[in-house]
CSV table of C-alpha atoms in Angstrom, one decimal:
chain,number,residue,atom,x,y,z
A,9,MET,CA,20.4,-38.9,7.6
A,10,GLY,CA,18.9,-42.3,6.6
A,11,PHE,CA,15.3,-41.1,7.2
A,12,LEU,CA,16.0,-37.9,5.3
A,13,ASP,CA,17.5,-39.9,2.4
A,14,THR,CA,14.3,-42.0,2.3
A,15,ILE,CA,12.1,-38.9,2.0
A,16,LEU,CA,14.3,-37.1,-0.5
A,17,LYS,CA,15.1,-40.2,-2.6
A,18,PRO,CA,12.8,-39.2,-5.5
A,19,LEU,CA,14.5,-35.8,-5.6
A,20,TYR,CA,17.9,-37.5,-5.6
A,21,TYR,CA,16.9,-39.1,-8.9
A,22,ALA,CA,15.5,-35.8,-10.3
A,23,VAL,CA,18.5,-33.7,-9.3
A,24,SER,CA,21.1,-36.2,-10.3
A,25,TRP,CA,19.3,-36.8,-13.7
A,26,VAL,CA,19.4,-33.1,-14.5
A,27,VAL,CA,23.1,-32.8,-13.6
A,28,VAL,CA,23.9,-35.9,-15.7
A,29,GLN,CA,22.1,-34.5,-18.7
A,30,PHE,CA,24.1,-31.3,-18.6
A,31,HIS,CA,27.3,-33.2,-17.9
A,32,ALA,CA,26.7,-35.3,-21.1
A,33,VAL,CA,26.8,-32.1,-23.1
A,34,LEU,CA,29.5,-30.3,-21.3
A,35,GLY,CA,31.6,-33.5,-21.1
A,36,SER,CA,32.0,-33.4,-24.8
A,37,ILE,CA,33.6,-30.0,-24.5
A,38,PHE,CA,35.7,-30.1,-21.4
A,39,GLY,CA,36.1,-33.9,-21.1
A,40,PRO,CA,33.9,-36.4,-19.2
A,41,ASN,CA,36.1,-36.4,-16.1
A,42,SER,CA,36.7,-32.6,-16.0
A,43,GLY,CA,35.7,-30.8,-12.9
A,44,TRP,CA,34.4,-27.9,-15.1
A,45,ALA,CA,31.9,-30.2,-16.8
A,46,TRP,CA,30.5,-31.3,-13.4
A,47,GLY,CA,30.8,-27.8,-11.9
A,48,LEU,CA,29.0,-26.0,-14.8
A,49,SER,CA,26.4,-28.8,-14.7
A,50,ILE,CA,25.6,-27.7,-11.1
A,51,VAL,CA,25.5,-24.1,-12.3
A,52,LEU,CA,23.0,-24.9,-15.0
A,53,LEU,CA,20.9,-26.9,-12.5
A,54,THR,CA,20.8,-23.8,-10.3
A,55,VAL,CA,19.7,-21.7,-13.3
A,56,CYS,CA,16.9,-24.1,-14.1
A,57,VAL,CA,15.6,-24.1,-10.5
A,58,ARG,CA,15.8,-20.3,-10.1
A,59,ALA,CA,14.2,-19.6,-13.5
A,60,ALA,CA,11.2,-21.8,-12.5
A,61,MET,CA,10.9,-19.7,-9.4
A,62,ILE,CA,10.7,-16.3,-11.0
A,63,PRO,CA,7.0,-15.8,-10.5
A,64,LEU,CA,7.4,-16.6,-6.8
A,65,PHE,CA,10.3,-14.2,-6.5
A,66,VAL,CA,8.2,-11.4,-8.0
A,67,LYS,CA,5.4,-12.2,-5.6
A,68,GLN,CA,7.9,-12.2,-2.7
A,69,ILE,CA,9.2,-8.7,-3.6
A,70,LYS,CA,5.6,-7.4,-3.8
A,71,SER,CA,4.7,-9.0,-0.5
A,72,MET,CA,7.7,-7.5,1.2
A,73,ARG,CA,6.9,-4.1,-0.2
A,74,THR,CA,3.3,-4.4,1.0
A,75,MET,CA,4.5,-5.5,4.5
A,76,GLN,CA,6.7,-2.5,4.7
A,77,ALA,CA,3.8,-0.2,3.8
A,78,LEU,CA,1.6,-1.9,6.5
A,79,GLN,CA,4.2,-1.5,9.3
A,80,PRO,CA,2.7,1.8,10.7
A,81,LYS,CA,-0.8,0.3,10.8
A,82,MET,CA,0.6,-2.9,12.4
A,83,LYS,CA,2.3,-0.8,15.1
A,84,VAL,CA,-1.0,0.9,15.9
A,85,ILE,CA,-2.8,-2.5,16.3
A,86,GLN,CA,0.0,-3.8,18.5
A,87,GLU,CA,-0.3,-0.7,20.8
A,88,ARG,CA,-4.1,-0.8,20.8
A,89,TYR,CA,-4.4,-4.5,21.7
A,90,LYS,CA,-1.1,-5.1,23.6
A,91,ASN,CA,-3.0,-6.8,26.4
A,92,ASP,CA,-5.2,-8.9,24.2
A,93,ARG,CA,-3.1,-11.3,22.0
A,94,GLN,CA,-6.1,-12.9,20.4
A,95,LYS,CA,-7.7,-9.7,19.3
A,96,GLN,CA,-4.4,-8.5,18.1
A,97,SER,CA,-4.0,-11.5,15.9
A,98,GLU,CA,-7.5,-11.2,14.5
A,99,GLU,CA,-6.9,-7.5,13.6
A,100,MET,CA,-3.6,-8.4,12.0
A,101,MET,CA,-5.2,-11.1,9.9
A,102,LYS,CA,-7.9,-8.6,8.9
A,103,LEU,CA,-5.3,-6.1,7.9
A,104,TYR,CA,-3.5,-8.7,5.8
A,105,LYS,CA,-6.7,-9.7,4.1
A,106,GLU,CA,-7.7,-6.1,3.2
A,107,ALA,CA,-4.2,-5.5,1.8
A,108,GLY,CA,-4.3,-8.7,-0.1
A,109,THR,CA,-1.0,-10.0,1.3
A,110,ASN,CA,0.4,-12.8,3.4
A,111,PRO,CA,3.6,-12.7,5.5
A,112,ALA,CA,4.3,-16.3,4.5
A,113,ALA,CA,4.6,-15.3,0.8
A,114,SER,CA,8.0,-13.9,1.4
A,115,CYS,CA,9.3,-17.3,2.5
A,116,LEU,CA,7.9,-19.3,-0.4
A,117,PRO,CA,11.1,-19.1,-2.6
A,118,LEU,CA,13.3,-20.3,0.2
A,119,LEU,CA,10.9,-23.1,1.2
A,120,ILE,CA,10.6,-24.4,-2.3
A,121,GLN,CA,14.3,-24.2,-3.0
A,122,SER,CA,15.3,-26.0,0.2
A,123,PRO,CA,14.4,-29.6,-1.0
A,124,PHE,CA,16.6,-29.1,-4.1
A,125,PHE,CA,19.4,-27.7,-2.0
A,126,MET,CA,19.2,-30.6,0.4
A,127,SER,CA,18.9,-33.2,-2.4
A,128,LEU,CA,22.1,-31.8,-4.1
A,129,TYR,CA,23.8,-31.9,-0.7
A,130,GLY,CA,22.8,-35.6,-0.3
A,131,VAL,CA,23.9,-36.5,-3.8
A,132,LEU,CA,27.4,-34.9,-3.4
A,133,ARG,CA,27.8,-36.4,0.1
A,134,ASN,CA,27.1,-39.9,-1.3
A,135,VAL,CA,29.6,-39.2,-4.1
A,136,ALA,CA,32.2,-38.3,-1.5
A,137,ASP,CA,31.6,-41.6,0.2
A,138,LYS,CA,31.7,-43.4,-3.2
A,139,LYS,CA,28.0,-44.4,-2.8
A,140,PRO,CA,25.6,-44.5,-5.8
A,141,SER,CA,23.1,-41.6,-5.6
A,142,GLY,CA,20.2,-41.4,-8.0
A,143,VAL,CA,21.3,-42.0,-11.5
A,144,ILE,CA,25.0,-41.3,-10.7
A,145,THR,CA,26.3,-44.9,-10.6
A,146,GLY,CA,29.1,-46.9,-12.1
A,147,SER,CA,31.4,-44.9,-14.3
A,148,LEU,CA,29.5,-41.7,-13.6
A,149,LEU,CA,30.2,-42.1,-9.9
A,150,VAL,CA,33.9,-42.6,-10.5
A,151,SER,CA,34.0,-39.5,-12.8
A,152,ALA,CA,32.1,-37.3,-10.3
A,153,TYR,CA,34.3,-38.5,-7.4
A,154,SER,CA,37.5,-37.7,-9.3
A,155,ALA,CA,36.3,-34.3,-10.7
A,156,HIS,CA,38.3,-31.3,-9.3
A,157,ILE,CA,37.6,-27.6,-9.4
A,158,PHE,CA,40.7,-25.4,-8.9
A,159,GLY,CA,42.5,-28.4,-7.6
A,160,ALA,CA,39.8,-29.5,-5.1
A,161,PRO,CA,37.3,-32.3,-5.4
A,162,ILE,CA,33.7,-31.1,-5.9
A,163,SER,CA,32.6,-33.4,-3.1
A,164,ALA,CA,35.2,-32.1,-0.6
A,165,THR,CA,34.4,-30.0,2.5
A,166,PHE,CA,36.4,-27.5,4.5
A,167,ILE,CA,36.2,-29.5,7.7
A,168,GLY,CA,36.5,-32.9,6.2
A,169,SER,CA,39.7,-32.3,4.3
A,170,SER,CA,43.3,-31.8,5.6
A,171,SER,CA,44.5,-30.5,2.2
A,172,THR,CA,45.6,-26.8,2.2
A,173,SER,CA,44.4,-26.3,-1.4
A,174,VAL,CA,40.9,-27.7,-0.5
A,175,LYS,CA,40.7,-25.4,2.5
A,176,VAL,CA,41.7,-22.4,0.4
A,177,VAL,CA,39.2,-23.2,-2.4
A,178,THR,CA,36.4,-23.8,0.0
A,179,ALA,CA,37.2,-20.7,2.0
A,180,ILE,CA,37.0,-18.6,-1.2
A,181,PHE,CA,33.6,-20.1,-2.1
A,182,ILE,CA,32.3,-19.5,1.5
A,183,LEU,CA,33.4,-15.9,1.6
A,184,THR,CA,32.0,-15.3,-1.9
A,185,MET,CA,28.7,-16.8,-0.8
A,186,CYS,CA,28.6,-14.7,2.4
A,187,PHE,CA,29.5,-11.5,0.5
A,188,SER,CA,26.9,-12.0,-2.2
A,189,GLN,CA,24.2,-12.6,0.5
A,190,PHE,CA,25.3,-9.4,2.3
A,191,LEU,CA,25.0,-7.4,-1.0
A,192,THR,CA,21.6,-8.8,-1.7
A,193,THR,CA,20.2,-7.8,1.7
A,194,ARG,CA,22.0,-4.4,1.6
A,195,GLN,CA,20.6,-3.7,-1.9
A,196,LEU,CA,17.1,-4.3,-0.6
A,197,MET,CA,17.5,-2.2,2.5
A,198,THR,CA,19.2,0.8,0.9
A,199,LYS,CA,17.4,1.0,-2.5
A,200,ASN,CA,13.9,-0.4,-2.0
A,201,VAL,CA,12.9,0.8,1.5
A,202,ASP,CA,11.1,4.1,2.4
A,203,LEU,CA,13.7,5.5,4.9
A,204,THR,CA,11.2,8.1,6.1
A,205,VAL,CA,9.1,5.4,7.8
A,206,LYS,CA,10.9,3.9,10.8
A,207,THR,CA,9.5,0.5,11.6
A,208,PRO,CA,10.6,-2.6,13.6
A,209,TYR,CA,10.7,-4.5,10.3
A,210,MET,CA,13.5,-2.3,9.1
A,211,GLN,CA,15.5,-3.0,12.2
A,212,GLN,CA,15.0,-6.7,11.7
A,213,GLN,CA,16.2,-6.5,8.1
A,214,LYS,CA,19.2,-4.5,9.1
A,215,MET,CA,20.1,-7.0,11.7
A,216,MET,CA,19.7,-9.9,9.3
A,217,MET,CA,22.0,-8.2,6.8
A,218,TYR,CA,24.9,-8.8,9.2
A,219,VAL,CA,23.7,-12.0,10.9
A,220,LEU,CA,23.0,-14.1,7.8
A,221,PRO,CA,26.6,-14.0,6.5
A,222,VAL,CA,27.9,-15.2,9.9
A,223,ILE,CA,25.4,-18.1,9.9
A,224,TYR,CA,26.5,-18.9,6.3
A,225,ILE,CA,30.1,-19.3,7.5
A,226,PHE,CA,29.2,-22.0,10.0
A,227,PHE,CA,27.0,-23.9,7.4
A,228,GLY,CA,29.6,-23.4,4.6
A,229,ILE,CA,32.4,-25.1,6.3
A,230,ASN,CA,30.3,-28.3,6.3
A,231,MET,CA,29.1,-28.0,2.6
A,232,PRO,CA,30.7,-29.8,-0.3
A,233,ILE,CA,32.3,-27.6,-2.9
A,234,GLY,CA,29.6,-28.6,-5.4
A,235,VAL,CA,26.9,-27.3,-3.0
A,236,LEU,CA,28.9,-24.1,-2.5
A,237,VAL,CA,28.9,-23.7,-6.3
A,238,TYR,CA,25.1,-24.0,-6.1
A,239,MET,CA,24.8,-21.4,-3.3
A,240,VAL,CA,27.1,-18.8,-5.0
A,241,THR,CA,25.3,-19.2,-8.3
A,242,SER,CA,21.9,-18.9,-6.5
A,243,ASN,CA,23.0,-15.7,-4.6
A,244,ALA,CA,24.3,-14.1,-7.8
A,245,TRP,CA,21.0,-14.9,-9.6
A,246,THR,CA,19.1,-13.3,-6.7
A,247,LEU,CA,21.3,-10.2,-6.7
A,248,GLY,CA,20.7,-9.6,-10.5
A,249,GLN,CA,17.0,-10.6,-10.4
A,250,GLN,CA,16.4,-8.3,-7.5
A,251,LEU,CA,18.2,-5.4,-9.2
A,252,VAL,CA,15.8,-5.7,-12.2
A,253,VAL,CA,12.7,-6.0,-10.1
A,254,ILE,CA,13.6,-3.0,-7.9
A,255,ARG,CA,14.4,-0.9,-10.9
A,256,ARG,CA,11.1,-1.6,-12.6
A,257,ASN,CA,8.8,-1.9,-9.6
A,258,PRO,CA,10.3,0.0,-6.6
A,259,THR,CA,8.7,0.8,-3.3
A,260,PRO,CA,7.1,4.3,-3.3
A,261,GLY,CA,9.3,6.7,-1.3
A,262,SER,CA,12.4,4.6,-1.6
A,263,ILE,CA,15.6,5.7,-3.3
A,264,ALA,CA,14.9,3.4,-6.3
A,265,TRP,CA,11.5,4.9,-6.6
A,266,LYS,CA,12.9,8.5,-6.8
A,267,GLU,CA,15.5,7.4,-9.4
A,268,ARG,CA,12.7,5.8,-11.5
A,269,GLN,CA,10.6,9.0,-11.2
A,270,ALA,CA,13.6,11.0,-12.4
A,271,ARG,CA,14.1,8.7,-15.4
A,272,LEU,CA,10.5,8.8,-16.4
A,273,LYS,CA,10.5,12.6,-16.1
A,274,ALA,CA,13.6,12.9,-18.3
A,275,GLN,CA,11.9,10.7,-20.9
A,276,GLY,CA,8.7,12.6,-20.8
A,277,LYS,CA,6.7,9.7,-19.5
A,278,LEU,CA,5.5,11.3,-16.2
A,279,ASN,CA,2.2,13.1,-15.7
A,280,ALA,CA,1.9,16.3,-13.7
A,281,ASP,CA,0.5,14.4,-10.7
A,282,GLY,CA,3.5,12.0,-10.7
A,283,THR,CA,1.8,9.0,-12.3
A,284,GLU,CA,3.3,7.2,-15.2
A,285,ILE,CA,1.9,7.8,-18.7
A,286,LYS,CA,0.4,4.6,-20.0
A,287,THR,CA,1.5,3.3,-23.4
A,288,SER,CA,-0.4,1.2,-25.8
A,289,ILE,CA,1.0,-2.0,-27.4
A,290,ALA,CA,-0.1,-0.8,-30.8
A,291,SER,CA,2.0,2.4,-30.6
A,292,LEU,CA,5.0,0.4,-29.4
A,293,VAL,CA,4.7,-2.0,-32.4
A,294,LYS,CA,4.0,0.7,-34.9
A,295,GLY,CA,6.5,3.4,-33.9
A,296,GLY,CA,9.1,1.4,-32.0
A,297,THR,CA,9.1,3.9,-29.2
A,298,GLU,CA,6.9,4.3,-26.2
A,299,ALA,CA,4.3,7.0,-26.7
A,300,PRO,CA,0.9,7.9,-25.2
A,301,GLU,CA,-2.1,6.2,-26.5
A,302,ASP,CA,-3.6,8.0,-29.6
A,303,VAL,CA,-7.0,9.5,-29.1
A,304,GLU,CA,-9.3,9.3,-32.1
A,305,PRO,CA,-10.6,12.7,-33.3
A,306,GLU,CA,-14.3,13.3,-33.2
A,307,PRO,CA,-16.0,12.9,-36.7
A,308,THR,CA,-16.7,16.2,-38.5
A,309,PRO,CA,-20.4,16.7,-39.4
A,310,VAL,CA,-21.1,16.6,-43.1
A,311,ARG,CA,-23.6,19.1,-44.6
A,312,VAL,CA,-26.0,17.6,-47.1
A,313,GLN,CA,-26.8,19.9,-50.0
A,314,PRO,CA,-30.4,19.8,-51.4
A,315,LYS,CA,-30.9,18.5,-54.9
A,316,ARG,CA,-31.2,20.9,-57.8
A,317,GLN,CA,-34.8,21.2,-59.2
A,318,SER,CA,-36.2,22.5,-62.4
A,319,LYS,CA,-38.5,25.5,-62.6
A,320,SER,CA,-41.7,23.4,-63.0
A,321,GLN,CA,-40.6,21.3,-60.0
A,322,ARG,CA,-40.0,24.4,-57.9
A,323,SER,CA,-43.4,25.8,-58.9
A,324,SER,CA,-45.2,22.6,-58.0
A,325,GLY,CA,-43.2,22.3,-54.8
A,326,GLY,CA,-44.3,25.8,-53.8
A,327,GLY,CA,-47.9,24.8,-54.1
A,328,HIS,CA,-47.2,21.8,-51.9
A,329,GLN,CA,-45.4,24.0,-49.4
A,330,GLN,CA,-48.3,26.4,-49.2
A,331,SER,CA,-50.7,23.5,-48.9
A,332,GLY,CA,-48.6,21.8,-46.2
A,333,GLY,CA,-48.2,25.1,-44.4
A,334,ALA,CA,-51.9,25.7,-44.4
A,335,ALA,CA,-52.6,22.2,-43.2
A,336,LYS,CA,-50.0,22.6,-40.5
A,337,SER,CA,-51.5,25.9,-39.3
A,338,GLY,CA,-54.9,24.2,-39.2
A,339,GLY,CA,-53.6,21.4,-36.9
A,340,ALA,CA,-53.6,18.5,-39.5
A,341,LYS,CA,-50.4,17.1,-41.0
A,342,THR,CA,-50.1,16.3,-44.7
A,343,GLY,CA,-47.3,14.3,-46.3
A,344,GLY,CA,-46.6,16.7,-49.1
A,345,GLY,CA,-45.7,19.9,-47.1
A,346,THR,CA,-42.1,20.1,-46.0
A,347,LYS,CA,-41.9,23.8,-45.1
A,348,THR,CA,-44.5,26.1,-43.5
A,349,ALA,CA,-45.6,29.0,-45.7
A,350,PRO,CA,-46.5,32.3,-44.0
A,351,ALA,CA,-50.2,32.6,-43.4
A,352,ARG,CA,-52.0,35.7,-44.8
A,353,GLY,CA,-54.4,36.0,-42.0
A,354,ARG,CA,-55.3,34.4,-38.7
A,355,ALA,CA,-57.6,31.4,-38.8
A,356,THR,CA,-60.5,31.6,-36.5
A,357,ALA,CA,-61.2,27.9,-36.6
A,358,GLY,CA,-58.7,25.1,-37.1
A,359,GLY,CA,-60.7,23.0,-39.6
A,360,SER,CA,-62.1,25.9,-41.8
A,361,GLY,CA,-58.7,27.6,-41.8
A,362,GLY,CA,-57.1,24.5,-43.1
A,363,ASN,CA,-59.6,24.0,-45.9
A,364,ARG,CA,-59.4,27.6,-47.0
A,365,GLY,CA,-55.6,27.4,-46.9
A,366,GLY,CA,-55.7,24.2,-49.0
A,367,GLN,CA,-58.0,25.7,-51.6
A,368,GLY,CA,-56.0,28.9,-51.8
A,369,GLY,CA,-52.8,27.0,-52.3
A,370,GLY,CA,-54.4,24.9,-55.1
A,371,GLN,CA,-55.7,28.0,-57.0
A,372,SER,CA,-52.4,29.8,-56.8
A,373,SER,CA,-50.6,26.8,-58.2
A,374,LYS,CA,-53.0,26.6,-61.1
A,375,LYS,CA,-52.6,30.3,-62.0
A,376,LYS,CA,-48.8,30.0,-61.9
A,377,SER,CA,-48.8,26.9,-64.1
């Protein structure tokens, strides 16, 4: 463990510093040497680590859902290229690229969380040996060493202690850790998997649902109680976080997806084709309830009424109209004519017809005036 201690030494300082800061606050409530102050400090450390990993967890859930949907295509590729491993790998990578997923994405939360878990394990192991670890030195080391939870030291292990009370407390924590892990995997398998599609991935997940708790038992008997507190808190966080994600973003065809469709239908938020009705942020802020986006009505055309004219203006306007009509019929436009007056006779020539029409219009306007 000396080589591992050297590698994780910076994290020893980081983890122990966070625990000590929480202990400074909780120690004023429960007492500086209280096991609850140290135990709850570890709980808050777990919450900080898991809260920082929420984006990765959401990515993990989406990646697992995509991998489940790709299982039928993956099976076809495996059957088609069962004698050519290289071609099979190339086609698999091509399939992952087209789907925009990566199998390693589902392992990211576990990989990132592992160094913190191992660092906390190293810190508590040093506390059990009365060795300084990170910033836990001097009086803090004495306080952490003497801290008890339910009558058992937080640095004690199931195997390393001959006390019955320690074995009972550690056994309860180990069983709680295993049971919470079982519930987490079972929730994922029963609520967020399309049971109509039978794939090898489902069989693997079902096997892990029973195998992981057994593995946790063998690891748990060697873990300090403080690390078991971390594991139980982390599993409880995963269970609750997974419940929220599955409820809001379930796998199509799964039980959770059918339940979500039923909720949306009851709330009137489901289209006829089964898609969700999108809501606008403005409607949520304004009305306080989710509602479909408002569609702006088309503007109504406005009819412009002509201006009223005097008798003399109408008379002069008539002359202009006749003049404009004659000019139009002759093929030349004039700015004064707005309407075309009916022609009394057909013009035989465009130019002469226009001139005669213009003269006739002028004479008629003079007679009227």
